Coordinates of C-alpha atoms in Angstrom, one line a residue:
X130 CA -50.5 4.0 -0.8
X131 CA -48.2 6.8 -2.0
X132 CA -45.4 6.1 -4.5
X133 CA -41.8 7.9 -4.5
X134 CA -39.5 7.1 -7.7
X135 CA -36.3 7.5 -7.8
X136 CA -35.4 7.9 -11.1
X137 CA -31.8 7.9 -12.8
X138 CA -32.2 9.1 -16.5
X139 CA -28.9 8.7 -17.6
X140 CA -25.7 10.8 -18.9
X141 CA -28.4 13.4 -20.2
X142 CA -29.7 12.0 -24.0
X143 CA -33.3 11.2 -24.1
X144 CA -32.6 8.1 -25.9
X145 CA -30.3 6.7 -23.0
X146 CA -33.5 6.7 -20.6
X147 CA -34.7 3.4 -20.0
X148 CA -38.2 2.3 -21.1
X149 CA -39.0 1.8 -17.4
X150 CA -38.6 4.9 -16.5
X151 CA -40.4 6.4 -19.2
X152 CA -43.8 4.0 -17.7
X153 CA -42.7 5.2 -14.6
X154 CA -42.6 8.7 -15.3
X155 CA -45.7 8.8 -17.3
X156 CA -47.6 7.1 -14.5
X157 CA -46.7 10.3 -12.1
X158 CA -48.6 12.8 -10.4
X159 CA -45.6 15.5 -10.3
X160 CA -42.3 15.3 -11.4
X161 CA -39.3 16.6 -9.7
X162 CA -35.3 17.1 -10.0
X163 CA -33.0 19.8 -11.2
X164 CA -34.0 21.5 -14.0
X165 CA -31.0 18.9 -16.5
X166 CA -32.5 16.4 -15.2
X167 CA -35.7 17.5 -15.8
X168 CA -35.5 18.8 -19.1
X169 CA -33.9 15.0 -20.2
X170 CA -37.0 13.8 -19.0
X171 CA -39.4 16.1 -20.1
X172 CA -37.5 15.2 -23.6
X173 CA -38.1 11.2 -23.4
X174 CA -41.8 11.9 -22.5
X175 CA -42.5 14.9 -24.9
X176 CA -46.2 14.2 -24.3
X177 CA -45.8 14.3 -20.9
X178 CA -48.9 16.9 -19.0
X179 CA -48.1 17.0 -15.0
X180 CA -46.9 19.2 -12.4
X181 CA -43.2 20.1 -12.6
X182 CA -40.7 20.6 -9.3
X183 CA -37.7 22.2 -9.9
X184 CA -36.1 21.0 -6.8
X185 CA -32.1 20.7 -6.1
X186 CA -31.7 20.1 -2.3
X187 CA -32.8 16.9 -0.6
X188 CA -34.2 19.1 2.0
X189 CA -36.4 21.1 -0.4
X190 CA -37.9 17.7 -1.9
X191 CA -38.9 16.0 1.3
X192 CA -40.8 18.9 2.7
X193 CA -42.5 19.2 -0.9
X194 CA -43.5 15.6 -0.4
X195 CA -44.4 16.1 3.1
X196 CA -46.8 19.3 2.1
X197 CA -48.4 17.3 -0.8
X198 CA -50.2 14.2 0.2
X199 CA -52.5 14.4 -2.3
X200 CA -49.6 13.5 -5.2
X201 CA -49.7 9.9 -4.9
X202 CA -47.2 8.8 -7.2
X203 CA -44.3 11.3 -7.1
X204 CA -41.3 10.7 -9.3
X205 CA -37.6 12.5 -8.5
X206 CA -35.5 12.3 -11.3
X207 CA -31.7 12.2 -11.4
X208 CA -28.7 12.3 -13.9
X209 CA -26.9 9.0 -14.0
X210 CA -28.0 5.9 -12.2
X211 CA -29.5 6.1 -8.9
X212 CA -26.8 4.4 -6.9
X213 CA -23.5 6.1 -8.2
X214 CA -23.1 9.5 -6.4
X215 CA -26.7 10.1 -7.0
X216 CA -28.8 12.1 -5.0
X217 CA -31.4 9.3 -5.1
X218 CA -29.6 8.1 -2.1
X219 CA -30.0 10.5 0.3
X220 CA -33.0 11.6 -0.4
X221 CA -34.0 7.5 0.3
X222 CA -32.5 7.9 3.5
X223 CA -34.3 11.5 4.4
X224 CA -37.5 9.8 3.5
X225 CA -37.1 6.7 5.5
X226 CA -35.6 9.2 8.2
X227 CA -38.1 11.8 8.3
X228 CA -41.5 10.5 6.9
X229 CA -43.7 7.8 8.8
X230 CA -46.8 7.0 6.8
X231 CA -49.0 9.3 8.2
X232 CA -46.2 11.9 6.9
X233 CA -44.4 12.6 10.2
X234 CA -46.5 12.7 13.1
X235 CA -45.3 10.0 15.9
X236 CA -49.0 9.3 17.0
X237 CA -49.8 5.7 17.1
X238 CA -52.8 5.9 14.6
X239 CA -50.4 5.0 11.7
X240 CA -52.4 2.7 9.9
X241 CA -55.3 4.7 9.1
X242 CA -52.8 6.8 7.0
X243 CA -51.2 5.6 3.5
X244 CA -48.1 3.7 3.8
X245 CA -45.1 5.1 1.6
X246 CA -43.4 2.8 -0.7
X247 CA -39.6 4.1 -2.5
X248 CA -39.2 2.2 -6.0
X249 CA -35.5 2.5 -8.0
X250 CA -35.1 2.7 -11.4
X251 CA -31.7 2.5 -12.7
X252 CA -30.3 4.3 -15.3
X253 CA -27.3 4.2 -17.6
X254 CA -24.4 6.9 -15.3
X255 CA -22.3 8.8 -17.2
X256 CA -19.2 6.9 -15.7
X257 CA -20.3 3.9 -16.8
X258 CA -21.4 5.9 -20.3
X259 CA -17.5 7.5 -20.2
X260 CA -15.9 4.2 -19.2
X261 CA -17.5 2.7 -22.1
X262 CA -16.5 4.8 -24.4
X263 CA -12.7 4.3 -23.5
X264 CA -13.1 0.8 -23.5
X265 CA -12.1 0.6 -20.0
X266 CA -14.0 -2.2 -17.2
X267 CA -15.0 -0.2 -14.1
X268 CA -13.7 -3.1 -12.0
X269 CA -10.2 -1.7 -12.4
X270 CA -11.1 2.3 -11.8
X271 CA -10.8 4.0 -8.8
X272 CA -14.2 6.8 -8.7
X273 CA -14.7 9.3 -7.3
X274 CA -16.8 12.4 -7.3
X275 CA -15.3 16.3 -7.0
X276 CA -19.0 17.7 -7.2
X277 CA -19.3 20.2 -4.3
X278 CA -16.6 18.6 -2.1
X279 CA -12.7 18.3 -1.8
X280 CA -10.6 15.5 -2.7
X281 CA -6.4 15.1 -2.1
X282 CA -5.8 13.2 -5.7
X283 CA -2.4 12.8 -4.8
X284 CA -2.7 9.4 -3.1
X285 CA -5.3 8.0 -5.7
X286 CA -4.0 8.9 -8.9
X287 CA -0.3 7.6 -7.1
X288 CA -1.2 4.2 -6.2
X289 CA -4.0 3.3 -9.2
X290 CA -3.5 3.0 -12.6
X291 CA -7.0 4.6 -13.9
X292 CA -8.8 6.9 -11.5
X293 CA -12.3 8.4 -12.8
X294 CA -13.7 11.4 -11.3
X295 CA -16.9 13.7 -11.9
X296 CA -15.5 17.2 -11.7
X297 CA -16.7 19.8 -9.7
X298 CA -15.5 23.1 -11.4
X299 CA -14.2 24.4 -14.8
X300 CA -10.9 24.6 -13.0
X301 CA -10.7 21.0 -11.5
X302 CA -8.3 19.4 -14.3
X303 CA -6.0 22.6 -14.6
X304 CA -5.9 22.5 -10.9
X305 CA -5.2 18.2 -10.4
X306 CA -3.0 19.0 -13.3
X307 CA -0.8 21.3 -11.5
X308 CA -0.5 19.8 -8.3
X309 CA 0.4 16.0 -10.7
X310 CA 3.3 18.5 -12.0
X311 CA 4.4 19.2 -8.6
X312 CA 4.5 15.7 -6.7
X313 CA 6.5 14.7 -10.2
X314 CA 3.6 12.9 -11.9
X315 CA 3.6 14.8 -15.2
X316 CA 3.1 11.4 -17.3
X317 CA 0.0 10.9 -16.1
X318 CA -2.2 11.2 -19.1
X319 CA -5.8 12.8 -18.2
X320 CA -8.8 12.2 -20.7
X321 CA -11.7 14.9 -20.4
X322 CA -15.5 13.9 -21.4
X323 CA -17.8 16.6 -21.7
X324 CA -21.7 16.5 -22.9
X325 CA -21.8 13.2 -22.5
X326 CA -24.7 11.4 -24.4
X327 CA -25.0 14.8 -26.7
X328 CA -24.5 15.3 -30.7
X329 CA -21.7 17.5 -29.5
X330 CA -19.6 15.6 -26.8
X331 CA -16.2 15.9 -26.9
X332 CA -13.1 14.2 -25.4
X333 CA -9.9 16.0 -25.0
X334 CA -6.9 14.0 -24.4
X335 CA -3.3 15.1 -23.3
X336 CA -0.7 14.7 -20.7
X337 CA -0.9 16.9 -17.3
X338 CA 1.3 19.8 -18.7
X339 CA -1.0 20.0 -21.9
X340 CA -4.1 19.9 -19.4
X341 CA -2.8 23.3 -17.2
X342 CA -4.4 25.9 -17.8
X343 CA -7.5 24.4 -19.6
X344 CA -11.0 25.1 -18.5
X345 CA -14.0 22.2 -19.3
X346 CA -17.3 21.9 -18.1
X347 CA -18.0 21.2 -14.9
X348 CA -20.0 18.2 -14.9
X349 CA -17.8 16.9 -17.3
X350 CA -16.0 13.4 -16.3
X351 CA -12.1 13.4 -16.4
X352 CA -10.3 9.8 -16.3
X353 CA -6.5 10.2 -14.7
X354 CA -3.9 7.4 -16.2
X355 CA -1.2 6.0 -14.8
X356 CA 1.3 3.9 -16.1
X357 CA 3.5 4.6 -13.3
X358 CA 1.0 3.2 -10.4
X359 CA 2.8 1.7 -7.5
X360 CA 0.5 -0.5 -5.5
X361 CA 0.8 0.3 -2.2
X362 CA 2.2 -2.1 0.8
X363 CA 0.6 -1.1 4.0
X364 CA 3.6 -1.5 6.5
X365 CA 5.7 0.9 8.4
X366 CA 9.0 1.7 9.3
X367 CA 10.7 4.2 6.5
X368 CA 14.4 4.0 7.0
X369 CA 15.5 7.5 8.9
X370 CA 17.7 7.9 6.3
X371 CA 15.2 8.4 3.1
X372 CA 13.4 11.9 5.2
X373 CA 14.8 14.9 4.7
X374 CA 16.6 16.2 7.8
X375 CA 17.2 19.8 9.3
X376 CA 19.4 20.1 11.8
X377 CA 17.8 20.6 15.3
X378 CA 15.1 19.1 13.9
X379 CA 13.3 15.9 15.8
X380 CA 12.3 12.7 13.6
X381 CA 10.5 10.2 15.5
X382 CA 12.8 6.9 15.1
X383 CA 11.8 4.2 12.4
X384 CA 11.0 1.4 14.9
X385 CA 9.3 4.3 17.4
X386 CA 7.2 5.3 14.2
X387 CA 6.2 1.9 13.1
X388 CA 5.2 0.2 16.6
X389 CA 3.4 4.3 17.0
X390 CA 1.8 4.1 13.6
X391 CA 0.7 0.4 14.9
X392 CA -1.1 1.8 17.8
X393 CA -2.9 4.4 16.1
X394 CA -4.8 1.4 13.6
X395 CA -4.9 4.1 10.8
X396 CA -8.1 3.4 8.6
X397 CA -7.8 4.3 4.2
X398 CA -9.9 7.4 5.5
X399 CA -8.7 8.4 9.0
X400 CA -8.0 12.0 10.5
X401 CA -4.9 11.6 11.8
X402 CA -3.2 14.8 14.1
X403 CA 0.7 14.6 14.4
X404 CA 1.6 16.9 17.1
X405 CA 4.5 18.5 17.1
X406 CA 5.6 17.1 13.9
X407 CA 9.2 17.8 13.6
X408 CA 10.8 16.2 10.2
X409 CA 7.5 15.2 9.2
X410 CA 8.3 11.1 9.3
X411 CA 4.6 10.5 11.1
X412 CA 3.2 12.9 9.1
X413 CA 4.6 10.8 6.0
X414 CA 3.9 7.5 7.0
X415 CA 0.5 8.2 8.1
X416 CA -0.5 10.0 5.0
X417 CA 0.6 6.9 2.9
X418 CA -1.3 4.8 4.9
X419 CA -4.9 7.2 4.5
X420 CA -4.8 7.6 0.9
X421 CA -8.3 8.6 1.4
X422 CA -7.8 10.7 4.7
X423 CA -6.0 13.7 5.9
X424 CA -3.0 14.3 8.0
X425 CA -2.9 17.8 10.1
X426 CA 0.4 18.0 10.9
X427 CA 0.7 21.1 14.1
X428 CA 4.3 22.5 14.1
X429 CA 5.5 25.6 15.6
X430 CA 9.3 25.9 14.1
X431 CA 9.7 27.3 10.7
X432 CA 12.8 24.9 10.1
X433 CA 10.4 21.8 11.3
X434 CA 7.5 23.5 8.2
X435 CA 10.2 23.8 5.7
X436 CA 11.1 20.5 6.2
X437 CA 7.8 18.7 6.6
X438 CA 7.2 20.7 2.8
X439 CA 10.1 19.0 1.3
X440 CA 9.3 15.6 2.7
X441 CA 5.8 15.8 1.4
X442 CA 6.9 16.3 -1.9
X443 CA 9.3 14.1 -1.8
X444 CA 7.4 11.2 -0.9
X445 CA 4.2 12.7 -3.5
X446 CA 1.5 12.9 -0.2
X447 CA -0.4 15.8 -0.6
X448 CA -2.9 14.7 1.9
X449 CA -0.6 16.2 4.9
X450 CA -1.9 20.0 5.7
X451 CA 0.2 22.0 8.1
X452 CA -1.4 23.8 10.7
X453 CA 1.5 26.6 12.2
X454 CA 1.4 27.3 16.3
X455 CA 1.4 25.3 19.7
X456 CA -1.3 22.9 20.2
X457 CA -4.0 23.0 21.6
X458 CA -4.1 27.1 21.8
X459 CA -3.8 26.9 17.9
X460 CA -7.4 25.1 17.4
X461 CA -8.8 27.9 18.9
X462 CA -8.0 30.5 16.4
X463 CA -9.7 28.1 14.1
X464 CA -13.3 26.3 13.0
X465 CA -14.0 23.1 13.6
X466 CA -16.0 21.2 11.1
X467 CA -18.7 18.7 12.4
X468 CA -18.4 15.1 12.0
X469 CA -20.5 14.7 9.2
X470 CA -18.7 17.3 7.5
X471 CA -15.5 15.2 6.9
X472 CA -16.4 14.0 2.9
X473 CA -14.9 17.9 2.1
X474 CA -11.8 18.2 4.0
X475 CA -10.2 21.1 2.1
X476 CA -6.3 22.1 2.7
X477 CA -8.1 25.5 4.3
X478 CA -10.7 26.3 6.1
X479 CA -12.5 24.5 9.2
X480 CA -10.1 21.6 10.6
X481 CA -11.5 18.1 10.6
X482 CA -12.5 16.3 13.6
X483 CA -9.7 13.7 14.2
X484 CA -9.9 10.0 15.0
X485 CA -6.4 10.0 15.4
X486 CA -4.0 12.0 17.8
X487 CA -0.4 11.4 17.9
X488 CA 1.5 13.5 20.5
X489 CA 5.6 13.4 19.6
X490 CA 6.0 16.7 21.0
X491 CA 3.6 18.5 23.4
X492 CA 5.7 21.7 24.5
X493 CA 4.6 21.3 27.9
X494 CA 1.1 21.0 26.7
X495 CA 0.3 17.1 27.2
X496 CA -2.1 17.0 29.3
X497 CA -4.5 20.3 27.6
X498 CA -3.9 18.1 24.2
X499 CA -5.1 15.3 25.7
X500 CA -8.5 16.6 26.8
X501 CA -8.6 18.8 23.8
X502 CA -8.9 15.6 21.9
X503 CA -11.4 13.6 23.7
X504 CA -13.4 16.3 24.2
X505 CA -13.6 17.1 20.4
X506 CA -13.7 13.3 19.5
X507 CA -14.9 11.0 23.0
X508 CA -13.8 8.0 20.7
X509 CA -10.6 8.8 19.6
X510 CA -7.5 7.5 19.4
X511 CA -4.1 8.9 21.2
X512 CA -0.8 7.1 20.9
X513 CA 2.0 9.5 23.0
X514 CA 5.7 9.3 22.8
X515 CA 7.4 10.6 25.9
X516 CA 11.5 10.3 26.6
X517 CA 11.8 11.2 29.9
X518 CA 10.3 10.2 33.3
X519 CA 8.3 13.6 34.3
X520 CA 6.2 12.9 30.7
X521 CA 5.7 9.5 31.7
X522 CA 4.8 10.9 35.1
X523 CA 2.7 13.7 33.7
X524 CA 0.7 10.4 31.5
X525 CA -0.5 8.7 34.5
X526 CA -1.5 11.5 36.1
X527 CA -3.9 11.6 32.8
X528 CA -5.2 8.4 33.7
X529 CA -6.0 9.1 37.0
X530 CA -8.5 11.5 35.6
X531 CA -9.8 9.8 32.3
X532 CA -11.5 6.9 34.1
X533 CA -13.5 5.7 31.1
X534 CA -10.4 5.4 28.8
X535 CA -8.1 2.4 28.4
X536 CA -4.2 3.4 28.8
X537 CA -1.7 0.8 27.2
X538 CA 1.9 1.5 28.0
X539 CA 4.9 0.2 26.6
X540 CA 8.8 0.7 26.8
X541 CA 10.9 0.0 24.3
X542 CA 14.5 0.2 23.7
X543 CA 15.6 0.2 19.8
X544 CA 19.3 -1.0 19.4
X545 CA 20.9 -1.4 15.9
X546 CA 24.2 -2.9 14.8
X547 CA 26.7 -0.4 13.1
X548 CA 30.2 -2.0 11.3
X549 CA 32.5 -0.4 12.6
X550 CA 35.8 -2.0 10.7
X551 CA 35.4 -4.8 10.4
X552 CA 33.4 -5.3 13.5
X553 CA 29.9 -4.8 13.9
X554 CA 28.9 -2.5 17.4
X555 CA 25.5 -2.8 18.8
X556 CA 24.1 0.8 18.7
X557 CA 21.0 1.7 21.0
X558 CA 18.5 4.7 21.1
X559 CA 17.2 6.1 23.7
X560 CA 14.2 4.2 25.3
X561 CA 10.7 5.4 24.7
X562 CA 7.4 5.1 26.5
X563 CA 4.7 4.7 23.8
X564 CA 1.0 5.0 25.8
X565 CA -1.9 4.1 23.7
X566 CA -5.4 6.1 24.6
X567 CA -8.5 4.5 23.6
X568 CA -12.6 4.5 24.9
X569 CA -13.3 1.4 27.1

């Protein structure tokens, strides 16, 4: 039987690795990790006479495993603990993926071949390390990891009071610090751990215009405060009269935009596409409702931009990006990521697949949106908005052709009351057809 630990050797000390992985390491045939990782383990077992693997890329690891069936007992090592943004976990999942016992080949003769058993052993991560250190419970933190992805901040460090994250760059902190400046959170008070575990770790502690312009390590862990947290209350229907308007400008209607928002069952994480995104009010509401998502919001008129920009700001949601141009013919001057690309959805390059289409304003476009979509996502979600009776026309002509998709339609007629005097006047809008795409 071949053996594969998964070892987590802590914040980077020697002393912080656990005895068990120390039996476990010594009991190896080859060791392998990134070369921190290995040199904290190579430090807890000084005596320590095997093959070393400097190896980075999940990839790289399984087809050294795969090539050497004659190590029986391989150990990976890993910074941290093995189940907190570790790369323990997907190398698990590439072995269970990719190797069969008798290393990959489908035959049927699998039992004559050693089986493959994965052990976990848990280390002390540097969050939990940092955390500690601060006196903080990491049942109240919000984590989340900057290494070699992109994260909108915004939205976390806005509706929690303590949000960890392991940086990715030097830059990360003056960066977060800058954009906390601009969505008026300068109070937020930012805590910097670097060499975590060391003789020489340091903390740096100061509020986000002290933190601008400051470069630390970048596997160093940064802890965002925030007295000023509002908890969120996922409902929708902003009053009109809080957007910023432009005049010429559409907004999509507060009880339009909540019963629309409804229809698109927005996830913490969903892409969500606002076509033809006028003031921005979709854009908004969706964005506060997918603190953890992204919000593409396609606009052709600069006024529309301009005022989508202030609105953003306004209400601090800095996971909206703006894409310029008439869709669909926009997309196509642009990369697409994949699906499983979606963890890095940066405020540039390749657009995200969406789960989410709203259509507000097509430009004469509705129907090339509409397969644009399903073809880039077959299990996405469209909620339309159409005024007049040649859209609504134009939708069930849609259906005619989408046969596997479920069209819900619905009318509705918004009417206020307005005082005038001392009389109050009822006050309609116009009526709206709201059509709801979805896969059978």
């Amino acid at each position: 039987m071949r053996i594969i630990n998964l070892i987590g050797v802590g914040p980077g000390s020697p002393d912080m690795v656990t005895m068990e992985a120390i039996k476990a390491i010594k009991q190896s045939d080859v060791l392998m990790g990134a070369a921190r990782a290995l040199k904290t383990a190579q430090d807890a077992v000084p005596e320590l006479d095997i093959e070393i693997c400097e190896a980075v890329k999940t990839d790289d690891m399984v087809s050294y495993i795969k090539a050497h069936p004659e190590k029986k007992v391989v150990s990976a090592v890993f910074t941290g603990d093995t189940s907190v943004y570790s790369g323990a976990i997907p190398l698990k999942k590439a072995l269970e993926r990719n190797m069969r016992p008798d290393g990959g080949d489908d035959s049927e003769d699998e039992e004559k071949s050693d089986s493959l058993e994965i052990r976990n052993y848990a280390g002390v991560s540097s969050i939990q390390y940092f955390l500690s250190k601060r006196s903080i419970s990491m049942a109240d933190v919000k984590l989340v990891s900057l290494h070699g992805r992109h994260k909108d901040m915004i939205p976390l460090i806005r509706e929690n009071k303590f949000v960890c994250a392991l940086l990715g760059s030097e830059g990360t902190v003056s960066n977060i610090s800058e954009e906390l400046i601009q969505f008026g959170l300068s109070s937020v008070k930012i805590i910097v751990g670097e060499r975590l575990s060391y003789k020489d770790e340091k903390f740096s502690v100061g509020k986000t215009r002290e933190m601008r312009g400051k470069m630390f390590d970048r596997l160093a862990i940064a802890l965002f405060e925030n007295d000023d947290a509002i908890t969120p209350i996922r409902s929708y229907g902003i009053g009109d009269e809080h957007f910023e308007r432009t005049g010429g400008v559409p907004i999509t209607k507060r009880d339009v935009r909540a019963l629309s928002l409804c229809r698109l069952a927005i996830r913490d994480n969903s892409i969500i596409y606002d076509i033809g995104s006028g003031s921005g009010s979709m854009a908004v509401e969706a964005g506060l409702a997918s603190p953890e998502g992204k919000v593409i919001a396609v606009e052709i008129n600069q006024d529309a931009i301009d005022t989508i920009e202030r609105n953003r700001y306004q209400f601090k949601v800095d996971n909206i990006r703006i894409v310029r141009g008439k869709a669909p013919e926009c997309f196509s001057e642009m990369d697409m990521q994949k699906p499983g690309e979606r963890k890095n959805v940066a405020n540039d390059g390749p657009l995200p697949i969406p789960d989410c289409v709203f259509i507000g304003g097509s430009k004469g476009n509705l129907q090339k949106i509409v397969d644009w979509a399903v073809n880039i996502n077959p299990d996405v979600v469209i909620v339309i908005n159409t005024v007049t009776l040649e859209s609504v026309a134009e939708v069930l002509e849609i259906e005619k052709r989408l046969t596997d998709y479920n069209f819900e339609m619905v009318e509705i007629q918004a009417t206020g009351l307005e005082r005038r005097g001392s009389y109050h006047m009822h006050h309609a809008e116009n009526p709206i057809t709201i059509t709801r795409i979805s896969r059978r």
